[in-house]
Amino acid sequence: AQSVTQLDSQVPVFEEAPVELRCNYSSSVSVYLFWYVQYPNQGLQLLLKYLSGSTLVESINGFEAEFNKSQTSFHLRKPSVHISDTAEYFCAVSFSGYALNFGKGTSLLVTP
Amino acid sequence: DAGVTQSPTHLIKTRGQQVTLRCSPKSGHDTVSWYQQALGQGPQFIFQYYEEEERQRGNFPDRFSGHQFPNYSSELNVNALLLGDSALYLCASSLQFTGELFFGEGSRLTVL
């Protein structure tokens, strides 16, 4: 069965520290991979995506993710987090090119 | 350029009632998807519409139905509401086959 697993439900981290949010998926077919961020009481915003090409993708606000086909992973990283990065982060995988399968989310809490 | 807009933003219904939620896609987008996000969970795919037809459906009962209009806007209808239908309902638009979704702020439904 095709599924998406976010390995950590909550990740507390101090401001300016590095962070990694983990995401694994199970699929035997080609996939498209996404990370979305959701701030309180808001909809989801696309953070970054992998459709094809370079396996390392970057966002405009310093996040990056690397597609690892052999490990079926798409972990999200940032070398130095800010208080404003506090939010819920969702990994999503498109197996069919239509619907997105979302993980359960990882709550990132950045403290001073 | 207006993004995805949804209405209403909040609504309260009682068990057994029916509800209609509305969505206008981002300009230039022709595909609309609906997701249900229960509290503390990731979004779950309900269905996707393209060219006024339901193209793919998730694991939701027939009480959930939808429609897409010639101007690409869409409605989600839920009949015979249950307490468990309480959730944030997210609309997302895209260009077909890209897999990249743009989400609205959502409609928060509370069923009493």
mmCIF file of N, CA, C and O in Angstrom, chain A residues 13-108:
data_model
loop_
_atom_site.group_PDB
_atom_site.id
_atom_site.type_symbol
_atom_site.label_atom_id
_atom_site.label_comp_id
_atom_site.label_asym_id
_atom_site.label_seq_id
_atom_site.Cartn_x
_atom_site.Cartn_y
_atom_site.Cartn_z
ATOM 1 N N VAL A 13 12.986 22.898 19.124
ATOM 2 C CA VAL A 13 14.353 23.296 18.782
ATOM 3 C C VAL A 13 14.572 24.738 19.208
ATOM 4 O O VAL A 13 13.628 25.543 19.222
ATOM 5 N N PHE A 14 15.795 25.049 19.571
ATOM 6 C CA PHE A 14 16.131 26.423 19.938
ATOM 7 C C PHE A 14 16.389 27.265 18.696
ATOM 8 O O PHE A 14 16.855 26.761 17.668
ATOM 9 N N GLU A 15 16.104 28.546 18.827
ATOM 10 C CA GLU A 15 16.337 29.481 17.725
ATOM 11 C C GLU A 15 17.805 29.437 17.293
ATOM 12 O O GLU A 15 18.702 29.293 18.124
ATOM 13 N N GLU A 16 18.028 29.485 15.982
ATOM 14 C CA GLU A 16 19.335 29.473 15.328
ATOM 15 C C GLU A 16 19.976 28.081 15.306
ATOM 16 O O GLU A 16 21.073 27.925 14.753
ATOM 17 N N ALA A 17 19.309 27.080 15.833
ATOM 18 C CA ALA A 17 19.810 25.704 15.745
ATOM 19 C C ALA A 17 19.348 25.086 14.437
ATOM 20 O O ALA A 17 18.365 25.528 13.835
ATOM 21 N N PRO A 18 20.042 24.026 13.970
ATOM 22 C CA PRO A 18 19.592 23.316 12.763
ATOM 23 C C PRO A 18 18.428 22.384 13.089
ATOM 24 O O PRO A 18 18.249 21.986 14.245
ATOM 25 N N VAL A 19 17.662 22.030 12.066
ATOM 26 C CA VAL A 19 16.539 21.128 12.272
ATOM 27 C C VAL A 19 16.373 20.222 11.053
ATOM 28 O O VAL A 19 16.704 20.598 9.926
ATOM 29 N N GLU A 20 15.885 19.017 11.320
ATOM 30 C CA GLU A 20 15.539 18.077 10.251
ATOM 31 C C GLU A 20 14.189 17.463 10.572
ATOM 32 O O GLU A 20 13.987 16.930 11.657
ATOM 33 N N LEU A 21 13.265 17.553 9.643
ATOM 34 C CA LEU A 21 11.957 16.922 9.765
ATOM 35 C C LEU A 21 11.937 15.757 8.780
ATOM 36 O O LEU A 21 12.155 15.955 7.585
ATOM 37 N N ARG A 22 11.630 14.578 9.302
ATOM 38 C CA ARG A 22 11.778 13.376 8.489
ATOM 39 C C ARG A 22 10.483 12.941 7.824
ATOM 40 O O ARG A 22 9.401 13.056 8.412
ATOM 41 N N CYS A 23 10.642 12.427 6.610
ATOM 42 C CA CYS A 23 9.491 11.959 5.836
ATOM 43 C C CYS A 23 9.920 10.750 5.015
ATOM 44 O O CYS A 23 10.911 10.809 4.275
ATOM 45 N N ASN A 24 9.174 9.659 5.144
ATOM 46 C CA ASN A 24 9.397 8.476 4.323
ATOM 47 C C ASN A 24 8.098 8.087 3.634
ATOM 48 O O ASN A 24 7.008 8.350 4.151
ATOM 49 N N TYR A 25 8.210 7.482 2.494
ATOM 50 C CA TYR A 25 7.023 7.045 1.769
ATOM 51 C C TYR A 25 7.254 5.637 1.249
ATOM 52 O O TYR A 25 8.387 5.159 1.150
ATOM 53 N N SER A 26 6.168 4.975 0.943
ATOM 54 C CA SER A 26 6.244 3.644 0.362
ATOM 55 C C SER A 26 5.533 3.662 -0.971
ATOM 56 O O SER A 26 4.364 4.031 -1.049
ATOM 57 N N SER A 27 6.265 3.316 -2.018
ATOM 58 C CA SER A 27 5.689 3.284 -3.352
ATOM 59 C C SER A 27 6.625 2.537 -4.287
ATOM 60 O O SER A 27 7.840 2.641 -4.144
ATOM 61 N N SER A 28 6.043 1.845 -5.237
ATOM 62 C CA SER A 28 6.844 1.157 -6.241
ATOM 63 C C SER A 28 6.845 1.899 -7.565
ATOM 64 O O SER A 28 7.455 1.446 -8.525
ATOM 65 N N VAL A 29 6.177 3.048 -7.602
ATOM 66 C CA VAL A 29 6.105 3.834 -8.828
ATOM 67 C C VAL A 29 6.728 5.201 -8.591
ATOM 68 O O VAL A 29 7.007 5.589 -7.462
ATOM 69 N N SER A 30 6.917 5.919 -9.689
ATOM 70 C CA SER A 30 7.480 7.267 -9.583
ATOM 71 C C SER A 30 6.512 8.175 -8.834
ATOM 72 O O SER A 30 5.293 8.020 -8.939
ATOM 73 N N VAL A 31 7.074 9.104 -8.084
ATOM 74 C CA VAL A 31 6.251 9.981 -7.266
ATOM 75 C C VAL A 31 6.679 11.431 -7.438
ATOM 76 O O VAL A 31 7.782 11.723 -7.901
ATOM 77 N N TYR A 32 5.770 12.316 -7.076
ATOM 78 C CA TYR A 32 6.087 13.720 -6.886
ATOM 79 C C TYR A 32 6.051 13.976 -5.381
ATOM 80 O O TYR A 32 5.191 13.444 -4.683
ATOM 81 N N LEU A 33 6.959 14.801 -4.882
ATOM 82 C CA LEU A 33 7.095 14.994 -3.441
ATOM 83 C C LEU A 33 6.979 16.467 -3.085
ATOM 84 O O LEU A 33 7.495 17.328 -3.810
ATOM 85 N N PHE A 34 6.336 16.730 -1.954
ATOM 86 C CA PHE A 34 6.079 18.107 -1.541
ATOM 87 C C PHE A 34 6.244 18.246 -0.029
ATOM 88 O O PHE A 34 6.034 17.294 0.727
ATOM 89 N N TRP A 35 6.588 19.451 0.385
ATOM 90 C CA TRP A 35 6.456 19.867 1.775
ATOM 91 C C TRP A 35 5.563 21.105 1.810
ATOM 92 O O TRP A 35 5.766 22.063 1.064
ATOM 93 N N TYR A 36 4.546 21.038 2.687
ATOM 94 C CA TYR A 36 3.653 22.162 2.916
ATOM 95 C C TYR A 36 3.800 22.627 4.352
ATOM 96 O O TYR A 36 4.075 21.824 5.259
ATOM 97 N N VAL A 37 3.562 23.920 4.595
ATOM 98 C CA VAL A 37 3.583 24.478 5.941
ATOM 99 C C VAL A 37 2.214 25.067 6.241
ATOM 100 O O VAL A 37 1.559 25.635 5.347
ATOM 101 N N GLN A 38 1.776 24.889 7.472
ATOM 102 C CA GLN A 38 0.476 25.419 7.903
ATOM 103 C C GLN A 38 0.655 26.199 9.192
ATOM 104 O O GLN A 38 1.031 25.624 10.221
ATOM 105 N N TYR A 39 0.381 27.485 9.138
ATOM 106 C CA TYR A 39 0.403 28.317 10.333
ATOM 107 C C TYR A 39 -0.972 28.238 11.000
ATOM 108 O O TYR A 39 -1.968 27.903 10.348
ATOM 109 N N PRO A 40 -1.063 28.541 12.289
ATOM 110 C CA PRO A 40 -2.330 28.386 13.011
ATOM 111 C C PRO A 40 -3.504 29.066 12.312
ATOM 112 O O PRO A 40 -3.385 30.220 11.871
ATOM 113 N N ASN A 41 -4.587 28.322 12.206
ATOM 114 C CA ASN A 41 -5.842 28.824 11.638
ATOM 115 C C ASN A 41 -5.701 29.297 10.191
ATOM 116 O O ASN A 41 -6.427 30.206 9.753
ATOM 117 N N GLN A 42 -4.785 28.686 9.467
ATOM 118 C CA GLN A 42 -4.611 29.032 8.065
ATOM 119 C C GLN A 42 -4.600 27.766 7.205
ATOM 120 O O GLN A 42 -4.524 26.651 7.719
ATOM 121 N N GLY A 43 -4.690 27.976 5.892
ATOM 122 C CA GLY A 43 -4.561 26.857 4.969
ATOM 123 C C GLY A 43 -3.107 26.468 4.794
ATOM 124 O O GLY A 43 -2.222 26.985 5.462
ATOM 125 N N LEU A 44 -2.874 25.548 3.876
ATOM 126 C CA LEU A 44 -1.520 25.053 3.642
ATOM 127 C C LEU A 44 -0.824 25.876 2.562
ATOM 128 O O LEU A 44 -1.428 26.249 1.559
ATOM 129 N N GLN A 45 0.469 26.114 2.784
ATOM 130 C CA GLN A 45 1.281 26.837 1.808
ATOM 131 C C GLN A 45 2.392 25.909 1.323
ATOM 132 O O GLN A 45 3.051 25.262 2.131
ATOM 133 N N LEU A 46 2.606 25.878 0.016
ATOM 134 C CA LEU A 46 3.671 25.058 -0.538
ATOM 135 C C LEU A 46 5.026 25.632 -0.123
ATOM 136 O O LEU A 46 5.306 26.811 -0.326
ATOM 137 N N LEU A 47 5.865 24.770 0.446
ATOM 138 C CA LEU A 47 7.200 25.162 0.867
ATOM 139 C C LEU A 47 8.226 24.831 -0.216
ATOM 140 O O LEU A 47 9.034 25.669 -0.621
ATOM 141 N N LEU A 48 8.207 23.591 -0.680
ATOM 142 C CA LEU A 48 9.058 23.193 -1.788
ATOM 143 C C LEU A 48 8.533 21.894 -2.389
ATOM 144 O O LEU A 48 7.666 21.236 -1.817
ATOM 145 N N LYS A 49 9.077 21.550 -3.563
ATOM 146 C CA LYS A 49 8.567 20.404 -4.296
ATOM 147 C C LYS A 49 9.689 19.724 -5.071
ATOM 148 O O LYS A 49 10.672 20.373 -5.463
ATOM 149 N N TYR A 50 9.516 18.428 -5.282
ATOM 150 C CA TYR A 50 10.376 17.666 -6.184
ATOM 151 C C TYR A 50 9.483 17.008 -7.223
ATOM 152 O O TYR A 50 8.624 16.187 -6.886
ATOM 153 N N LEU A 51 9.681 17.384 -8.474
ATOM 154 C CA LEU A 51 8.932 16.758 -9.572
ATOM 155 C C LEU A 51 9.858 15.896 -10.419
ATOM 156 O O LEU A 51 9.479 14.802 -10.854
ATOM 157 N N SER A 52 11.055 16.407 -10.683
ATOM 158 C CA SER A 52 12.053 15.668 -11.451
ATOM 159 C C SER A 52 13.360 16.466 -11.397
ATOM 160 O O SER A 52 13.406 17.564 -10.828
ATOM 161 N N GLY A 53 14.430 15.916 -11.959
ATOM 162 C CA GLY A 53 15.687 16.655 -12.044
ATOM 163 C C GLY A 53 16.510 16.533 -10.778
ATOM 164 O O GLY A 53 16.577 15.464 -10.166
ATOM 165 N N SER A 54 17.131 17.640 -10.357
ATOM 166 C CA SER A 54 18.003 17.639 -9.193
ATOM 167 C C SER A 54 17.269 17.126 -7.963
ATOM 168 O O SER A 54 16.139 17.534 -7.692
ATOM 169 N N THR A 55 17.933 16.252 -7.227
ATOM 170 C CA THR A 55 17.277 15.656 -6.057
ATOM 171 C C THR A 55 17.287 16.586 -4.855
ATOM 172 O O THR A 55 16.617 16.316 -3.864
ATOM 173 N N LEU A 56 18.048 17.663 -4.912
ATOM 174 C CA LEU A 56 18.090 18.638 -3.823
ATOM 175 C C LEU A 56 17.281 19.862 -4.253
ATOM 176 O O LEU A 56 17.583 20.502 -5.249
ATOM 177 N N VAL A 57 16.245 20.171 -3.481
ATOM 178 C CA VAL A 57 15.392 21.312 -3.803
ATOM 179 C C VAL A 57 15.420 22.283 -2.639
ATOM 180 O O VAL A 57 15.547 21.889 -1.488
ATOM 181 N N GLU A 58 15.287 23.569 -2.952
ATOM 182 C CA GLU A 58 15.387 24.603 -1.936
ATOM 183 C C GLU A 58 14.192 25.533 -1.990
ATOM 184 O O GLU A 58 13.589 25.733 -3.049
ATOM 185 N N SER A 59 13.862 26.110 -0.819
ATOM 186 C CA SER A 59 12.811 27.114 -0.768
ATOM 187 C C SER A 59 13.440 28.487 -0.619
ATOM 188 O O SER A 59 14.634 28.619 -0.336
ATOM 189 N N ILE A 60 12.616 29.525 -0.758
ATOM 190 C CA ILE A 60 13.141 30.892 -0.697
ATOM 191 C C ILE A 60 13.478 31.309 0.732
ATOM 192 O O ILE A 60 14.171 32.279 0.943
ATOM 193 N N ASN A 61 12.976 30.582 1.732
ATOM 194 C CA ASN A 61 13.219 30.985 3.118
ATOM 195 C C ASN A 61 14.201 30.058 3.834
ATOM 196 O O ASN A 61 14.151 29.904 5.052
ATOM 197 N N GLY A 62 15.089 29.411 3.072
ATOM 198 C CA GLY A 62 16.195 28.701 3.679
ATOM 199 C C GLY A 62 16.002 27.219 3.933
ATOM 200 O O GLY A 62 16.932 26.537 4.372
ATOM 201 N N PHE A 63 14.821 26.690 3.704
ATOM 202 C CA PHE A 63 14.608 25.251 3.845
ATOM 203 C C PHE A 63 15.106 24.520 2.596
ATOM 204 O O PHE A 63 15.117 25.079 1.499
ATOM 205 N N GLU A 64 15.494 23.270 2.782
ATOM 206 C CA GLU A 64 15.854 22.426 1.656
ATOM 207 C C GLU A 64 15.424 20.995 1.949
ATOM 208 O O GLU A 64 15.243 20.607 3.104
ATOM 209 N N ALA A 65 15.244 20.228 0.894
ATOM 210 C CA ALA A 65 14.875 18.822 1.047
ATOM 211 C C ALA A 65 15.574 18.030 -0.039
ATOM 212 O O ALA A 65 15.791 18.533 -1.152
ATOM 213 N N GLU A 66 15.918 16.809 0.291
ATOM 214 C CA GLU A 66 16.606 15.951 -0.664
ATOM 215 C C GLU A 66 15.826 14.678 -0.902
ATOM 216 O O GLU A 66 15.477 13.951 0.035
ATOM 217 N N PHE A 67 15.553 14.403 -2.159
ATOM 218 C CA PHE A 67 14.875 13.187 -2.555
ATOM 219 C C PHE A 67 15.890 12.052 -2.603
ATOM 220 O O PHE A 67 16.871 12.116 -3.338
ATOM 221 N N ASN A 68 15.659 11.023 -1.797
ATOM 222 C CA ASN A 68 16.525 9.854 -1.781
ATOM 223 C C ASN A 68 15.699 8.657 -2.216
ATOM 224 O O ASN A 68 14.920 8.106 -1.434
ATOM 225 N N LYS A 69 15.860 8.270 -3.476
ATOM 226 C CA LYS A 69 15.018 7.216 -4.036
ATOM 227 C C LYS A 69 15.296 5.867 -3.383
ATOM 228 O O LYS A 69 14.372 5.086 -3.123
ATOM 229 N N SER A 70 16.545 5.575 -3.092
ATOM 230 C CA SER A 70 16.886 4.269 -2.517
ATOM 231 C C SER A 70 16.322 4.105 -1.112
ATOM 232 O O SER A 70 15.952 3.007 -0.707
ATOM 233 N N GLN A 71 16.245 5.202 -0.364
ATOM 234 C CA GLN A 71 15.700 5.147 0.986
ATOM 235 C C GLN A 71 14.245 5.623 1.043
ATOM 236 O O GLN A 71 13.671 5.682 2.125
ATOM 237 N N THR A 72 13.691 5.952 -0.106
ATOM 238 C CA THR A 72 12.311 6.473 -0.213
ATOM 239 C C THR A 72 12.055 7.531 0.854
ATOM 240 O O THR A 72 11.111 7.425 1.650
ATOM 241 N N SER A 73 12.922 8.540 0.873
ATOM 242 C CA SER A 73 12.792 9.593 1.868
ATOM 243 C C SER A 73 12.832 10.967 1.206
ATOM 244 O O SER A 73 13.340 11.120 0.093
ATOM 245 N N PHE A 74 12.310 11.933 1.920
ATOM 246 C CA PHE A 74 12.301 13.327 1.446
ATOM 247 C C PHE A 74 12.347 14.211 2.699
ATOM 248 O O PHE A 74 11.398 14.901 3.036
ATOM 249 N N HIS A 75 13.472 14.167 3.396
ATOM 250 C CA HIS A 75 13.612 14.895 4.655
ATOM 251 C C HIS A 75 13.794 16.393 4.419
ATOM 252 O O HIS A 75 14.476 16.808 3.479
ATOM 253 N N LEU A 76 13.225 17.175 5.309
ATOM 254 C CA LEU A 76 13.292 18.648 5.232
ATOM 255 C C LEU A 76 14.315 19.150 6.239
ATOM 256 O O LEU A 76 14.311 18.715 7.391
ATOM 257 N N ARG A 77 15.161 20.076 5.811
ATOM 258 C CA ARG A 77 16.219 20.580 6.686
ATOM 259 C C ARG A 77 16.308 22.103 6.600
ATOM 260 O O ARG A 77 15.950 22.702 5.579
ATOM 261 N N LYS A 78 16.784 22.677 7.705
ATOM 262 C CA LYS A 78 17.122 24.093 7.699
ATOM 263 C C LYS A 78 18.309 24.271 8.641
ATOM 264 O O LYS A 78 18.269 23.777 9.765
ATOM 265 N N PRO A 79 19.368 24.943 8.201
ATOM 266 C CA PRO A 79 20.578 25.046 9.012
ATOM 267 C C PRO A 79 20.436 25.935 10.245
ATOM 268 O O PRO A 79 21.156 25.756 11.218
ATOM 269 N N SER A 80 19.491 26.894 10.204
ATOM 270 C CA SER A 80 19.324 27.819 11.333
ATOM 271 C C SER A 80 17.876 28.298 11.347
ATOM 272 O O SER A 80 17.456 29.030 10.450
ATOM 273 N N VAL A 81 17.117 27.891 12.356
ATOM 274 C CA VAL A 81 15.682 28.208 12.382
ATOM 275 C C VAL A 81 15.428 29.523 13.120
ATOM 276 O O VAL A 81 16.216 29.963 13.958
ATOM 277 N N HIS A 82 14.273 30.120 12.780
ATOM 278 C CA HIS A 82 13.821 31.345 13.425
ATOM 279 C C HIS A 82 12.520 31.081 14.169
ATOM 280 O O HIS A 82 11.810 30.105 13.873
ATOM 281 N N ILE A 83 12.199 31.969 15.088
ATOM 282 C CA ILE A 83 10.941 31.844 15.823
ATOM 283 C C ILE A 83 9.769 31.755 14.853
ATOM 284 O O ILE A 83 8.824 30.993 15.069
ATOM 285 N N SER A 84 9.843 32.504 13.773
ATOM 286 C CA SER A 84 8.747 32.551 12.800
ATOM 287 C C SER A 84 8.565 31.239 12.032
ATOM 288 O O SER A 84 7.580 31.080 11.312
ATOM 289 N N ASP A 85 9.486 30.313 12.170
ATOM 290 C CA ASP A 85 9.346 28.999 11.518
ATOM 291 C C ASP A 85 8.423 28.068 12.302
ATOM 292 O O ASP A 85 8.095 26.966 11.828
ATOM 293 N N THR A 86 8.011 28.485 13.481
ATOM 294 C CA THR A 86 7.087 27.682 14.279
ATOM 295 C C THR A 86 5.788 27.477 13.508
ATOM 296 O O THR A 86 5.110 28.432 13.142
ATOM 297 N N ALA A 87 5.460 26.225 13.230
ATOM 298 C CA ALA A 87 4.281 25.894 12.414
ATOM 299 C C ALA A 87 4.154 24.381 12.323
ATOM 300 O O ALA A 87 4.980 23.644 12.858
ATOM 301 N N GLU A 88 3.115 23.933 11.632
ATOM 302 C CA GLU A 88 2.923 22.517 11.331
ATOM 303 C C GLU A 88 3.437 22.275 9.921
ATOM 304 O O GLU A 88 3.108 23.028 9.001
ATOM 305 N N TYR A 89 4.223 21.217 9.765
ATOM 306 C CA TYR A 89 4.811 20.902 8.466
ATOM 307 C C TYR A 89 4.293 19.547 7.992
ATOM 308 O O TYR A 89 4.323 18.565 8.732
ATOM 309 N N PHE A 90 3.835 19.527 6.753
ATOM 310 C CA PHE A 90 3.268 18.306 6.190
ATOM 311 C C PHE A 90 4.063 17.867 4.964
ATOM 312 O O PHE A 90 4.288 18.661 4.050
ATOM 313 N N CYS A 91 4.437 16.612 4.973
ATOM 314 C CA CYS A 91 5.026 15.986 3.800
ATOM 315 C C CYS A 91 3.890 15.395 2.980
ATOM 316 O O CYS A 91 2.939 14.832 3.548
ATOM 317 N N ALA A 92 3.970 15.516 1.673
ATOM 318 C CA ALA A 92 2.907 14.991 0.820
ATOM 319 C C ALA A 92 3.510 14.332 -0.407
ATOM 320 O O ALA A 92 4.536 14.782 -0.926
ATOM 321 N N VAL A 93 2.861 13.279 -0.853
ATOM 322 C CA VAL A 93 3.336 12.515 -2.003
ATOM 323 C C VAL A 93 2.192 12.324 -2.980
ATOM 324 O O VAL A 93 1.077 11.994 -2.581
ATOM 325 N N SER A 94 2.486 12.557 -4.248
ATOM 326 C CA SER A 94 1.513 12.288 -5.287
ATOM 327 C C SER A 94 1.943 11.026 -6.007
ATOM 328 O O SER A 94 2.978 11.000 -6.664
ATOM 329 N N PHE A 95 1.153 9.965 -5.836
ATOM 330 C CA PHE A 95 1.493 8.695 -6.465
ATOM 331 C C PHE A 95 0.919 8.593 -7.874
ATOM 332 O O PHE A 95 1.465 7.934 -8.732
ATOM 333 N N SER A 96 -0.201 9.253 -8.063
ATOM 334 C CA SER A 96 -0.919 9.087 -9.324
ATOM 335 C C SER A 96 -0.845 10.303 -10.227
ATOM 336 O O SER A 96 -1.286 10.248 -11.361
ATOM 337 N N GLY A 97 -0.325 11.400 -9.694
ATOM 338 C CA GLY A 97 -0.348 12.657 -10.411
ATOM 339 C C GLY A 97 -1.617 13.431 -10.160
ATOM 340 O O GLY A 97 -1.779 14.529 -10.644
ATOM 341 N N TYR A 98 -2.519 12.851 -9.391
ATOM 342 C CA TYR A 98 -3.771 13.522 -9.084
ATOM 343 C C TYR A 98 -3.811 13.892 -7.601
ATOM 344 O O TYR A 98 -3.431 14.966 -7.210
ATOM 345 N N ALA A 99 -4.266 12.966 -6.765
ATOM 346 C CA ALA A 99 -4.423 13.270 -5.349
ATOM 347 C C ALA A 99 -3.081 13.310 -4.636
ATOM 348 O O ALA A 99 -2.113 12.658 -5.039
ATOM 349 N N LEU A 100 -3.025 14.107 -3.575
ATOM 350 C CA LEU A 100 -1.876 14.113 -2.686
ATOM 351 C C LEU A 100 -2.185 13.284 -1.451
ATOM 352 O O LEU A 100 -3.263 13.405 -0.882
ATOM 353 N N ASN A 101 -1.225 12.434 -1.063
ATOM 354 C CA ASN A 101 -1.318 11.723 0.206
ATOM 355 C C ASN A 101 -0.450 12.464 1.207
ATOM 356 O O ASN A 101 0.754 12.623 0.983
ATOM 357 N N PHE A 102 -1.050 12.912 2.293
ATOM 358 C CA PHE A 102 -0.333 13.678 3.300
ATOM 359 C C PHE A 102 0.073 12.809 4.474
ATOM 360 O O PHE A 102 -0.633 11.859 4.842
ATOM 361 N N GLY A 103 1.206 13.173 5.076
ATOM 362 C CA GLY A 103 1.550 12.598 6.355
ATOM 363 C C GLY A 103 0.724 13.253 7.447
ATOM 364 O O GLY A 103 -0.053 14.180 7.197
ATOM 365 N N LYS A 104 0.922 12.791 8.676
ATOM 366 C CA LYS A 104 0.124 13.317 9.787
ATOM 367 C C LYS A 104 0.639 14.654 10.303
ATOM 368 O O LYS A 104 -0.007 15.281 11.135
ATOM 369 N N GLY A 105 1.788 15.077 9.818
ATOM 370 C CA GLY A 105 2.316 16.380 10.182
ATOM 371 C C GLY A 105 3.341 16.320 11.301
ATOM 372 O O GLY A 105 3.328 15.401 12.132
ATOM 373 N N THR A 106 4.234 17.294 11.282
ATOM 374 C CA THR A 106 5.218 17.481 12.349
ATOM 375 C C THR A 106 5.111 18.904 12.854
ATOM 376 O O THR A 106 5.185 19.850 12.062
ATOM 377 N N SER A 107 4.909 19.033 14.142
ATOM 378 C CA SER A 107 4.796 20.350 14.754
ATOM 379 C C SER A 107 6.184 20.831 15.141
ATOM 380 O O SER A 107 6.849 20.231 16.004
ATOM 381 N N LEU A 108 6.653 21.883 14.484
ATOM 382 C CA LEU A 108 7.957 22.464 14.786
ATOM 383 C C LEU A 108 7.769 23.637 15.742
ATOM 384 O O LEU A 108 7.036 24.581 15.440
#
